[in-house]
PDB file of C-alpha atoms and ligand atoms in Angstrom:
ATOM      1  CA  MET A 230      25.984  -7.049 113.930  1.00 38.00           C
ATOM      2  CA  ALA A 231      23.334  -4.964 115.628  1.00 43.00           C
ATOM      3  CA  SER A 232      24.733  -1.722 114.265  1.00 44.00           C
ATOM      4  CA  SER A 233      25.057  -2.976 110.696  1.00 46.00           C
ATOM      5  CA  SER A 234      21.462  -4.189 110.489  1.00 49.00           C
ATOM      6  CA  TRP A 235      20.395  -0.900 112.071  1.00 49.00           C
ATOM      7  CA  ASN A 236      22.227   0.974 109.312  1.00 56.00           C
ATOM      8  CA  LEU A 237      20.592  -1.087 106.604  1.00 53.00           C
ATOM      9  CA  THR A 238      17.077  -0.270 107.741  1.00 56.00           C
ATOM     10  CA  PRO A 239      16.746   3.094 105.940  1.00 54.00           C
ATOM     11  CA  ILE A 240      18.173   1.589 102.750  1.00 55.00           C
ATOM     12  CA  VAL A 241      15.691  -1.223 102.872  1.00 53.00           C
ATOM     13  CA  PHE A 242      12.879   1.283 103.316  1.00 50.00           C
ATOM     14  CA  VAL A 243      14.076   3.347 100.359  1.00 49.00           C
ATOM     15  CA  LEU A 244      14.322   0.243  98.161  1.00 51.00           C
ATOM     16  CA  LEU A 245      10.942  -0.958  99.330  1.00 50.00           C
ATOM     17  CA  SER A 246       9.258   2.367  98.608  1.00 49.00           C
ATOM     18  CA  LEU A 247      10.878   2.504  95.155  1.00 49.00           C
ATOM     19  CA  PHE A 248       9.555  -0.955  94.480  1.00 49.00           C
ATOM     20  CA  VAL A 249       6.086  -0.151  95.776  1.00 47.00           C
ATOM     21  CA  SER A 250       5.785   3.142  93.932  1.00 47.00           C
ATOM     22  CA  SER A 251       6.859   1.575  90.647  1.00 49.00           C
ATOM     23  CA  ALA A 252       4.515  -1.401  91.007  1.00 74.00           C
ATOM     24  CA  PHE A 253       1.823   0.524  89.125  1.00 92.00           C
ATOM     25  CA  ALA A 254       2.320   2.126  85.767  1.00 94.00           C
ATOM     26  CA  ASN A 255       2.505   5.887  85.605  1.00 97.00           C
ATOM     27  CA  PHE A 256      -0.219   7.117  83.257  1.00 98.00           C
ATOM     28  CA  TYR A 257       2.066   9.795  81.812  1.00 97.00           C
ATOM     29  CA  ASN A 258       4.570   7.159  80.682  1.00 97.00           C
ATOM     30  CA  ASN A 259       2.229   4.369  79.684  1.00 97.00           C
ATOM     31  CA  ILE A 260      -0.827   5.814  77.982  1.00 98.00           C
ATOM     32  CA  ASP A 261      -1.691   8.409  75.379  1.00 98.00           C
ATOM     33  CA  VAL A 262      -4.833  10.464  75.603  1.00 98.00           C
ATOM     34  CA  THR A 263      -6.342   9.995  72.161  1.00 98.00           C
ATOM     35  CA  TRP A 264      -9.500  12.076  72.097  1.00 98.00           C
ATOM     36  CA  GLY A 265     -11.803  14.337  74.078  1.00 98.00           C
ATOM     37  CA  ASP A 266     -10.145  17.742  73.724  1.00 97.00           C
ATOM     38  CA  GLY A 267      -9.116  18.160  77.375  1.00 97.00           C
ATOM     39  CA  ARG A 268     -11.833  15.908  78.810  1.00 98.00           C
ATOM     40  CA  ALA A 269      -9.259  13.194  79.636  1.00 98.00           C
ATOM     41  CA  ARG A 270      -6.935  14.343  82.400  1.00 98.00           C
ATOM     42  CA  ILE A 271      -3.906  12.799  84.066  1.00 98.00           C
ATOM     43  CA  LEU A 272      -3.580  13.901  87.706  1.00 98.00           C
ATOM     44  CA  ASN A 273      -1.525  13.293  90.865  1.00 97.00           C
ATOM     45  CA  ASN A 274       1.804  13.002  89.019  1.00 96.00           C
ATOM     46  CA  GLY A 275       0.474  10.269  86.784  1.00 97.00           C
ATOM     47  CA  ASP A 276      -1.235   8.100  89.427  1.00 97.00           C
ATOM     48  CA  LEU A 277      -4.798   9.066  88.536  1.00 98.00           C
ATOM     49  CA  LEU A 278      -6.655   9.562  85.287  1.00 98.00           C
ATOM     50  CA  THR A 279     -10.165  10.878  84.745  1.00 98.00           C
ATOM     51  CA  LEU A 280     -12.340  10.713  81.653  1.00 98.00           C
ATOM     52  CA  SER A 281     -15.344  12.928  81.220  1.00 98.00           C
ATOM     53  CA  LEU A 282     -18.319  13.164  78.934  1.00 98.00           C
ATOM     54  CA  ASP A 283     -20.588  16.091  78.164  1.00 98.00           C
ATOM     55  CA  LYS A 284     -23.063  16.816  75.415  1.00 98.00           C
ATOM     56  CA  THR A 285     -20.285  17.801  72.982  1.00 98.00           C
ATOM     57  CA  SER A 286     -17.890  14.888  73.448  1.00 98.00           C
ATOM     58  CA  GLY A 287     -16.657  11.942  75.423  1.00 98.00           C
ATOM     59  CA  SER A 288     -12.973  11.102  75.885  1.00 98.00           C
ATOM     60  CA  GLY A 289     -10.519   8.246  75.750  1.00 98.00           C
ATOM     61  CA  PHE A 290      -6.986   6.942  76.001  1.00 98.00           C
ATOM     62  CA  GLN A 291      -4.877   4.035  74.793  1.00 98.00           C
ATOM     63  CA  SER A 292      -1.744   2.247  75.958  1.00 98.00           C
ATOM     64  CA  LYS A 293       1.511   3.320  74.345  1.00 97.00           C
ATOM     65  CA  ASN A 294       2.536  -0.330  74.017  1.00 97.00           C
ATOM     66  CA  GLU A 295       1.046  -3.194  72.079  1.00 97.00           C
ATOM     67  CA  TYR A 296       0.898  -6.608  73.729  1.00 97.00           C
ATOM     68  CA  LEU A 297       0.789 -10.172  72.559  1.00 96.00           C
ATOM     69  CA  PHE A 298      -0.632 -11.833  75.688  1.00 97.00           C
ATOM     70  CA  GLY A 299      -0.708 -10.239  79.075  1.00 96.00           C
ATOM     71  CA  LYS A 300      -2.363  -9.712  82.388  1.00 96.00           C
ATOM     72  CA  ILE A 301      -3.754  -6.205  82.616  1.00 97.00           C
ATOM     73  CA  ASP A 302      -5.235  -4.945  85.870  1.00 97.00           C
ATOM     74  CA  MET A 303      -6.738  -1.521  86.351  1.00 98.00           C
ATOM     75  CA  GLN A 304      -8.835   0.084  89.048  1.00 98.00           C
ATOM     76  CA  LEU A 305     -11.917   1.963  87.886  1.00 98.00           C
ATOM     77  CA  LYS A 306     -14.453   4.059  89.726  1.00 98.00           C
ATOM     78  CA  LEU A 307     -17.455   4.509  87.484  1.00 98.00           C
ATOM     79  CA  VAL A 308     -19.706   7.506  86.810  1.00 98.00           C
ATOM     80  CA  PRO A 309     -21.784   7.941  89.999  1.00 98.00           C
ATOM     81  CA  GLU A 310     -25.501   8.632  90.497  1.00 98.00           C
ATOM     82  CA  ASN A 311     -27.527   9.013  87.317  1.00 98.00           C
ATOM     83  CA  SER A 312     -25.173   7.539  84.718  1.00 98.00           C
ATOM     84  CA  ALA A 313     -27.964   6.270  82.445  1.00 98.00           C
ATOM     85  CA  GLY A 314     -27.009   6.359  78.761  1.00 98.00           C
ATOM     86  CA  THR A 315     -23.259   6.462  79.443  1.00 98.00           C
ATOM     87  CA  VAL A 316     -20.857   3.663  78.582  1.00 98.00           C
ATOM     88  CA  THR A 317     -17.375   3.260  80.014  1.00 98.00           C
ATOM     89  CA  ALA A 318     -15.386   0.877  77.834  1.00 98.00           C
ATOM     90  CA  TYR A 319     -12.117  -0.821  78.767  1.00 97.00           C
ATOM     91  CA  TYR A 320     -10.741  -3.302  76.266  1.00 98.00           C
ATOM     92  CA  LEU A 321      -7.842  -4.769  74.355  1.00 98.00           C
ATOM     93  CA  SER A 322      -7.979  -4.574  70.575  1.00 98.00           C
ATOM     94  CA  SER A 323      -5.867  -5.060  67.489  1.00 98.00           C
ATOM     95  CA  GLN A 324      -6.404  -3.106  64.279  1.00 96.00           C
ATOM     96  CA  GLY A 325      -8.206  -3.774  61.037  1.00 95.00           C
ATOM     97  CA  PRO A 326     -11.243  -5.630  59.676  1.00 94.00           C
ATOM     98  CA  THR A 327     -10.145  -9.034  61.035  1.00 98.00           C
ATOM     99  CA  HIS A 328      -9.197  -7.636  64.419  1.00 98.00           C
ATOM    100  CA  ASP A 329      -9.216  -9.398  67.774  1.00 98.00           C
ATOM    101  CA  GLU A 330     -10.767  -7.764  70.804  1.00 98.00           C
ATOM    102  CA  ILE A 331     -11.391  -8.495  74.495  1.00 98.00           C
ATOM    103  CA  ASP A 332     -14.012  -6.178  75.972  1.00 98.00           C
ATOM    104  CA  TYR A 333     -15.380  -4.821  79.177  1.00 98.00           C
ATOM    105  CA  GLU A 334     -18.177  -2.285  78.852  1.00 98.00           C
ATOM    106  CA  PHE A 335     -19.895  -0.733  81.843  1.00 98.00           C
ATOM    107  CA  LEU A 336     -23.446   0.350  81.020  1.00 98.00           C
ATOM    108  CA  GLY A 337     -24.667   3.134  83.301  1.00 98.00           C
ATOM    109  CA  ASN A 338     -28.050   3.387  84.969  1.00 98.00           C
ATOM    110  CA  LEU A 339     -30.372   5.633  86.968  1.00 98.00           C
ATOM    111  CA  SER A 340     -29.329   6.376  90.563  1.00 97.00           C
ATOM    112  CA  GLY A 341     -29.668   3.241  92.642  1.00 96.00           C
ATOM    113  CA  ASP A 342     -30.240   0.950  89.641  1.00 98.00           C
ATOM    114  CA  PRO A 343     -27.487  -1.516  88.783  1.00 98.00           C
ATOM    115  CA  TYR A 344     -24.799  -1.048  86.195  1.00 98.00           C
ATOM    116  CA  ILE A 345     -24.433  -3.856  83.683  1.00 98.00           C
ATOM    117  CA  LEU A 346     -20.950  -5.229  83.089  1.00 98.00           C
ATOM    118  CA  HIS A 347     -20.918  -6.367  79.482  1.00 98.00           C
ATOM    119  CA  THR A 348     -18.107  -8.616  78.141  1.00 98.00           C
ATOM    120  CA  ASN A 349     -17.290  -9.822  74.651  1.00 98.00           C
ATOM    121  CA  VAL A 350     -14.519 -11.610  72.751  1.00 98.00           C
ATOM    122  CA  TYR A 351     -13.718 -11.043  69.067  1.00 98.00           C
ATOM    123  CA  ALA A 352     -11.437 -13.275  67.035  1.00 98.00           C
ATOM    124  CA  GLN A 353     -10.497 -12.407  63.462  1.00 98.00           C
ATOM    125  CA  GLY A 354     -13.236  -9.797  63.201  1.00 98.00           C
ATOM    126  CA  LYS A 355     -16.058 -11.909  64.614  1.00 98.00           C
ATOM    127  CA  GLY A 356     -17.603 -11.100  68.010  1.00 98.00           C
ATOM    128  CA  GLY A 357     -21.130 -11.822  69.179  1.00 98.00           C
ATOM    129  CA  ARG A 358     -19.886 -13.665  72.286  1.00 98.00           C
ATOM    130  CA  GLU A 359     -21.570 -11.545  74.917  1.00 98.00           C
ATOM    131  CA  GLN A 360     -21.898 -12.307  78.585  1.00 98.00           C
ATOM    132  CA  GLN A 361     -23.387  -9.731  80.951  1.00 98.00           C
ATOM    133  CA  PHE A 362     -23.316  -9.412  84.713  1.00 98.00           C
ATOM    134  CA  TYR A 363     -24.518  -7.333  87.615  1.00 98.00           C
ATOM    135  CA  LEU A 364     -21.853  -6.605  90.208  1.00 98.00           C
ATOM    136  CA  TRP A 365     -21.961  -7.579  93.896  1.00 98.00           C
ATOM    137  CA  PHE A 366     -21.024  -4.026  94.956  1.00 98.00           C
ATOM    138  CA  ASP A 367     -21.690  -0.437  93.898  1.00 98.00           C
ATOM    139  CA  PRO A 368     -18.969   0.212  91.274  1.00 98.00           C
ATOM    140  CA  THR A 369     -19.368   3.987  91.683  1.00 98.00           C
ATOM    141  CA  ALA A 370     -18.705   4.133  95.430  1.00 98.00           C
ATOM    142  CA  ASP A 371     -15.053   3.165  95.241  1.00 98.00           C
ATOM    143  CA  PHE A 372     -12.271   1.871  93.009  1.00 98.00           C
ATOM    144  CA  HIS A 373     -12.380  -1.809  92.036  1.00 98.00           C
ATOM    145  CA  THR A 374      -9.905  -3.867  90.034  1.00 98.00           C
ATOM    146  CA  TYR A 375     -10.966  -5.159  86.618  1.00 98.00           C
ATOM    147  CA  SER A 376      -8.503  -7.595  85.067  1.00 98.00           C
ATOM    148  CA  ILE A 377      -7.988  -9.251  81.726  1.00 98.00           C
ATOM    149  CA  LEU A 378      -5.738 -12.302  81.663  1.00 98.00           C
ATOM    150  CA  TRP A 379      -4.957 -13.251  78.076  1.00 98.00           C
ATOM    151  CA  ASN A 380      -2.688 -16.186  77.372  1.00 97.00           C
ATOM    152  CA  PRO A 381      -2.522 -18.725  74.527  1.00 97.00           C
ATOM    153  CA  GLN A 382      -4.951 -21.115  76.236  1.00 98.00           C
ATOM    154  CA  ARG A 383      -7.603 -18.846  77.738  1.00 98.00           C
ATOM    155  CA  ILE A 384      -8.965 -15.414  78.510  1.00 98.00           C
ATOM    156  CA  ILE A 385     -10.065 -14.781  82.086  1.00 98.00           C
ATOM    157  CA  PHE A 386     -12.058 -11.701  83.096  1.00 98.00           C
ATOM    158  CA  SER A 387     -11.779 -10.993  86.845  1.00 98.00           C
ATOM    159  CA  VAL A 388     -13.244  -8.414  89.179  1.00 98.00           C
ATOM    160  CA  ASP A 389     -11.320  -7.794  92.416  1.00 98.00           C
ATOM    161  CA  GLY A 390      -9.586 -11.121  91.793  1.00 98.00           C
ATOM    162  CA  THR A 391     -12.842 -13.063  91.365  1.00 98.00           C
ATOM    163  CA  PRO A 392     -13.102 -14.627  87.902  1.00 98.00           C
ATOM    164  CA  ILE A 393     -16.386 -13.759  86.221  1.00 98.00           C
ATOM    165  CA  ARG A 394     -15.735 -15.287  82.796  1.00 98.00           C
ATOM    166  CA  GLU A 395     -13.361 -17.790  81.269  1.00 98.00           C
ATOM    167  CA  TYR A 396     -13.100 -18.047  77.476  1.00 98.00           C
ATOM    168  CA  LYS A 397     -11.100 -21.086  76.458  1.00 98.00           C
ATOM    169  CA  ASN A 398      -9.142 -21.341  73.219  1.00 98.00           C
ATOM    170  CA  PRO A 399     -11.568 -23.084  70.823  1.00 98.00           C
ATOM    171  CA  GLU A 400      -9.111 -23.697  67.964  1.00 98.00           C
ATOM    172  CA  SER A 401      -9.430 -27.479  68.396  1.00 98.00           C
ATOM    173  CA  LEU A 402     -13.085 -26.981  67.347  1.00 98.00           C
ATOM    174  CA  GLY A 403     -12.100 -24.970  64.287  1.00 97.00           C
ATOM    175  CA  VAL A 404     -12.990 -21.616  65.883  1.00 98.00           C
ATOM    176  CA  PRO A 405     -10.297 -18.903  65.761  1.00 98.00           C
ATOM    177  CA  TYR A 406      -8.768 -17.509  68.962  1.00 98.00           C
ATOM    178  CA  PRO A 407      -6.968 -14.176  69.544  1.00 98.00           C
ATOM    179  CA  LYS A 408      -3.381 -15.327  69.297  1.00 96.00           C
ATOM    180  CA  ASN A 409      -1.580 -13.769  66.373  1.00 96.00           C
ATOM    181  CA  GLN A 410      -2.414 -10.062  66.466  1.00 98.00           C
ATOM    182  CA  PRO A 411      -0.864  -7.738  69.053  1.00 98.00           C
ATOM    183  CA  MET A 412      -3.407  -5.633  70.906  1.00 98.00           C
ATOM    184  CA  ARG A 413      -3.402  -2.271  72.607  1.00 98.00           C
ATOM    185  CA  MET A 414      -5.382  -1.385  75.736  1.00 98.00           C
ATOM    186  CA  TYR A 415      -8.083   1.247  75.228  1.00 98.00           C
ATOM    187  CA  SER A 416     -10.556   3.014  77.449  1.00 98.00           C
ATOM    188  CA  SER A 417     -13.253   5.554  76.733  1.00 98.00           C
ATOM    189  CA  LEU A 418     -16.341   7.202  78.154  1.00 98.00           C
ATOM    190  CA  TRP A 419     -19.089   7.997  75.664  1.00 98.00           C
ATOM    191  CA  ASN A 420     -22.798   8.439  75.158  1.00 98.00           C
ATOM    192  CA  ALA A 421     -24.762   5.390  73.996  1.00 98.00           C
ATOM    193  CA  ASP A 422     -28.252   6.257  75.128  1.00 97.00           C
ATOM    194  CA  ASP A 423     -29.672   4.718  71.969  1.00 97.00           C
ATOM    195  CA  TRP A 424     -29.013   1.236  73.451  1.00 96.00           C
ATOM    196  CA  ALA A 425     -27.136   1.183  76.759  1.00 97.00           C
ATOM    197  CA  THR A 426     -29.684   1.567  79.543  1.00 96.00           C
ATOM    198  CA  ARG A 427     -32.698  -0.710  79.525  1.00 97.00           C
ATOM    199  CA  GLY A 428     -32.068  -1.251  75.858  1.00 96.00           C
ATOM    200  CA  GLY A 429     -32.170   2.499  75.071  1.00 97.00           C
ATOM    201  CA  LEU A 430     -35.373   3.337  76.985  1.00 97.00           C
ATOM    202  CA  VAL A 431     -33.580   5.585  79.490  1.00 97.00           C
ATOM    203  CA  LYS A 432     -31.810   8.578  77.930  1.00 98.00           C
ATOM    204  CA  THR A 433     -28.799  10.517  79.180  1.00 98.00           C
ATOM    205  CA  ASP A 434     -29.757  13.410  81.469  1.00 98.00           C
ATOM    206  CA  TRP A 435     -27.424  16.108  80.143  1.00 98.00           C
ATOM    207  CA  SER A 436     -28.338  18.466  82.985  1.00 98.00           C
ATOM    208  CA  ARG A 437     -26.072  16.205  85.097  1.00 97.00           C
ATOM    209  CA  ALA A 438     -23.046  16.527  82.781  1.00 98.00           C
ATOM    210  CA  PRO A 439     -20.105  16.380  82.866  1.00 98.00           C
ATOM    211  CA  PHE A 440     -20.021  12.679  83.741  1.00 98.00           C
ATOM    212  CA  THR A 441     -16.692  11.460  85.112  1.00 98.00           C
ATOM    213  CA  ALA A 442     -15.029   8.056  85.523  1.00 98.00           C
ATOM    214  CA  SER A 443     -11.674   7.612  87.326  1.00 98.00           C
ATOM    215  CA  TYR A 444      -8.766   5.246  86.821  1.00 98.00           C
ATOM    216  CA  ARG A 445      -5.731   4.271  88.878  1.00 98.00           C
ATOM    217  CA  SER A 446      -3.293   1.425  89.623  1.00 97.00           C
ATOM    218  CA  LEU A 447      -2.721   0.235  86.073  1.00 97.00           C
ATOM    219  CA  ASN A 448      -0.617  -2.910  86.090  1.00 96.00           C
ATOM    220  CA  GLN A 449       0.521  -4.301  82.756  1.00 93.00           C
ATOM    221  CA  ASN A 450       2.130  -7.666  83.260  1.00 93.00           C
ATOM    222  CA  ALA A 451       2.374  -8.308  79.573  1.00 94.00           C
ATOM    223  CA  CYS A 452       4.509  -9.379  76.665  1.00 95.00           C
ATOM    224  CA  ILE A 453       5.222  -6.143  74.847  1.00 95.00           C
ATOM    225  CA  TRP A 454       5.196  -6.471  71.089  1.00 96.00           C
ATOM    226  CA  SER A 455       7.611  -4.199  69.298  1.00 95.00           C
ATOM    227  CA  SER A 456       9.174  -4.369  65.816  1.00 94.00           C
ATOM    228  CA  GLY A 457       7.853  -7.879  65.298  1.00 93.00           C
ATOM    229  CA  LYS A 458       9.286  -9.244  68.566  1.00 93.00           C
ATOM    230  CA  SER A 459       7.882 -10.168  71.963  1.00 92.00           C
ATOM    231  CA  SER A 460       9.568  -8.945  75.132  1.00 91.00           C
ATOM    232  CA  CYS A 461       8.730 -12.303  76.686  1.00 88.00           C
ATOM    233  CA  ASN A 462      11.205 -14.270  74.568  1.00 69.00           C
ATOM    234  CA  SER A 463      14.116 -12.855  76.507  1.00 57.00           C
ATOM    235  CA  ASN A 464      12.455 -12.792  79.932  1.00 56.00           C
ATOM    236  CA  SER A 465      12.742 -15.620  82.362  1.00 60.00           C
ATOM    237  CA  PRO A 466       9.557 -17.700  82.231  1.00 60.00           C
ATOM    238  CA  SER A 467       9.196 -17.568  86.029  1.00 61.00           C
ATOM    239  CA  ASN A 468       8.204 -13.885  85.742  1.00 69.00           C
ATOM    240  CA  ASN A 469       5.391 -14.831  83.433  1.00 83.00           C
ATOM    241  CA  ALA A 470       3.441 -17.438  85.388  1.00 88.00           C
ATOM    242  CA  TRP A 471       0.269 -15.868  83.962  1.00 93.00           C
ATOM    243  CA  LEU A 472       1.268 -17.173  80.492  1.00 93.00           C
ATOM    244  CA  ASN A 473       0.162 -20.658  81.594  1.00 93.00           C
ATOM    245  CA  GLN A 474      -2.305 -19.656  84.276  1.00 95.00           C
ATOM    246  CA  GLU A 475      -5.584 -21.512  84.634  1.00 96.00           C
ATOM    247  CA  LEU A 476      -8.355 -21.458  87.209  1.00 97.00           C
ATOM    248  CA  ASP A 477      -7.655 -23.478  90.348  1.00 97.00           C
ATOM    249  CA  ALA A 478     -10.465 -25.218  92.249  1.00 98.00           C
ATOM    250  CA  THR A 479     -11.197 -22.196  94.454  1.00 98.00           C
ATOM    251  CA  SER A 480     -11.349 -19.869  91.448  1.00 98.00           C
ATOM    252  CA  GLN A 481     -13.659 -22.312  89.654  1.00 98.00           C
ATOM    253  CA  GLN A 482     -16.006 -22.141  92.636  1.00 98.00           C
ATOM    254  CA  ARG A 483     -15.892 -18.346  92.647  1.00 98.00           C
ATOM    255  CA  LEU A 484     -16.668 -18.335  88.917  1.00 98.00           C
ATOM    256  CA  GLN A 485     -19.670 -20.614  89.491  1.00 98.00           C
ATOM    257  CA  TRP A 486     -20.863 -18.323  92.299  1.00 98.00           C
ATOM    258  CA  VAL A 487     -20.767 -15.330  89.930  1.00 98.00           C
ATOM    259  CA  ARG A 488     -22.475 -17.222  87.093  1.00 98.00           C
ATOM    260  CA  LYS A 489     -25.227 -18.442  89.395  1.00 98.00           C
ATOM    261  CA  ASN A 490     -25.921 -15.148  91.166  1.00 98.00           C
ATOM    262  CA  TYR A 491     -24.828 -12.299  88.899  1.00 98.00           C
ATOM    263  CA  MET A 492     -24.851 -13.434  85.273  1.00 98.00           C
ATOM    264  CA  ILE A 493     -27.781 -11.870  83.435  1.00 98.00           C
ATOM    265  CA  TYR A 494     -26.986 -12.807  79.832  1.00 98.00           C
ATOM    266  CA  ASN A 495     -24.974 -15.564  78.183  1.00 98.00           C
ATOM    267  CA  TYR A 496     -24.994 -15.925  74.397  1.00 98.00           C
ATOM    268  CA  CYS A 497     -24.384 -19.635  74.915  1.00 98.00           C
ATOM    269  CA  THR A 498     -27.840 -20.087  76.455  1.00 98.00           C
ATOM    270  CA  ASP A 499     -29.769 -17.754  74.123  1.00 98.00           C
ATOM    271  CA  THR A 500     -31.972 -20.234  72.288  1.00 98.00           C
ATOM    272  CA  LYS A 501     -33.960 -17.474  70.530  1.00 98.00           C
ATOM    273  CA  ARG A 502     -30.794 -16.167  68.979  1.00 98.00           C
ATOM    274  CA  PHE A 503     -29.397 -19.577  68.068  1.00 98.00           C
ATOM    275  CA  PRO A 504     -32.400 -21.769  67.220  1.00 98.00           C
ATOM    276  CA  GLN A 505     -30.189 -24.004  65.056  1.00 96.00           C
ATOM    277  CA  GLY A 506     -27.733 -24.681  67.897  1.00 97.00           C
ATOM    278  CA  PHE A 507     -25.153 -22.733  69.839  1.00 98.00           C
ATOM    279  CA  PRO A 508     -21.769 -21.636  68.481  1.00 98.00           C
ATOM    280  CA  ALA A 509     -19.196 -24.451  68.660  1.00 98.00           C
ATOM    281  CA  GLU A 510     -17.104 -22.831  71.411  1.00 98.00           C
ATOM    282  CA  CYS A 511     -20.093 -22.924  73.785  1.00 98.00           C
ATOM    283  CA  SER A 512     -19.331 -26.589  74.438  1.00 98.00           C
ATOM    284  CA  LEU A 513     -16.187 -25.473  76.304  1.00 97.00           C
ATOM    285  CA  GLN A 514     -18.032 -23.391  78.940  1.00 90.00           C
TER     286      GLN A 514
HETATM  287  C1  NAG B 629     -30.873  -0.648  85.005  1.00 82.48           C
HETATM  288  O1  NAG B 629     -31.889  -0.907  85.940  1.00 82.48           O
HETATM  289  C2  NAG B 629     -32.955  -1.691  85.432  1.00 82.48           C
HETATM  290  C3  NAG B 629     -34.005  -1.780  86.529  1.00 82.48           C
HETATM  291  O2  NAG B 629     -33.457  -2.353  87.687  1.00 82.48           O
HETATM  292  C4  NAG B 629     -32.421  -3.063  85.023  1.00 82.48           C
HETATM  293  O3  NAG B 629     -33.456  -3.819  84.436  1.00 82.48           O
HETATM  294  C5  NAG B 629     -31.273  -2.899  84.039  1.00 82.48           C
HETATM  295  O4  NAG B 629     -30.673  -4.161  83.776  1.00 82.48           O
HETATM  296  C6  NAG B 629     -30.220  -1.979  84.634  1.00 82.48           C
HETATM  297  N1  NAG B 629     -29.038  -1.773  83.848  1.00 82.48           N
HETATM  298  C7  NAG B 629     -28.998  -1.285  82.584  1.00 82.48           C
HETATM  299  C8  NAG B 629     -27.676  -0.977  82.045  1.00 82.48           C
HETATM  300  O5  NAG B 629     -29.976  -1.100  81.899  1.00 82.48           O
END
């Protein structure tokens, strides 16, 4: 007995390390660098990716797979110090004029001034559903996890596991919801100093270029869409608990804490923009 369990120990360790090392997607196998002419780099055998931006160009990548629903987690460390004028985008999107899209955009700032985390949801080509937040930490000092949970009932944006936004399926109100178009994951770093920082007042300081953002620990718990079929049809539903996930009471409280203390813009309370009344889906917030 004692000797057999002793002998198993190394095997268990090997299996465990295989499991742990494959828990995160390798960037080489899971993404394609799509632009930037060498400014996007995959490092550390596929565990790390960096995007950079200089006066000539930004850079970007996209997932090899398309998804129809999923839970995507990725750790980002944003452009440090004076990042004013830069935007780091991380989003899911389908193609075409009636596309769906679920967006994170990180708007840079002067050293010591807060980034803005901008979110939006497009359904069938229509967006305009912005919510913006400050973060409760310095997103340039270390990696933090930014997640998109997308299932047929809701979209939940979370930061380090804390939900910051829930967008519920508004189809019962006659408003379309992203549900029928497979989406890819995209990320890019680019210059947007015409609008990003203090509404475009603060310009990019090119003497500080290149600007660099880093990525690691991509986790794609998603239904892969390929040749008109979802990988989730054949999977056991127990592996896909996120397909029915909703916010429990604790998460609801966390969400309220974020909304109360860190939300700086919500289209659903912008009376100047919607003098005739808010969009129908606002009643679900
Ligand atoms: C940048 O800092 C200013 C001053 O604190 C703040 O008003 C603004 O919201 C910050 N973020 C961006 C992206 O402009």
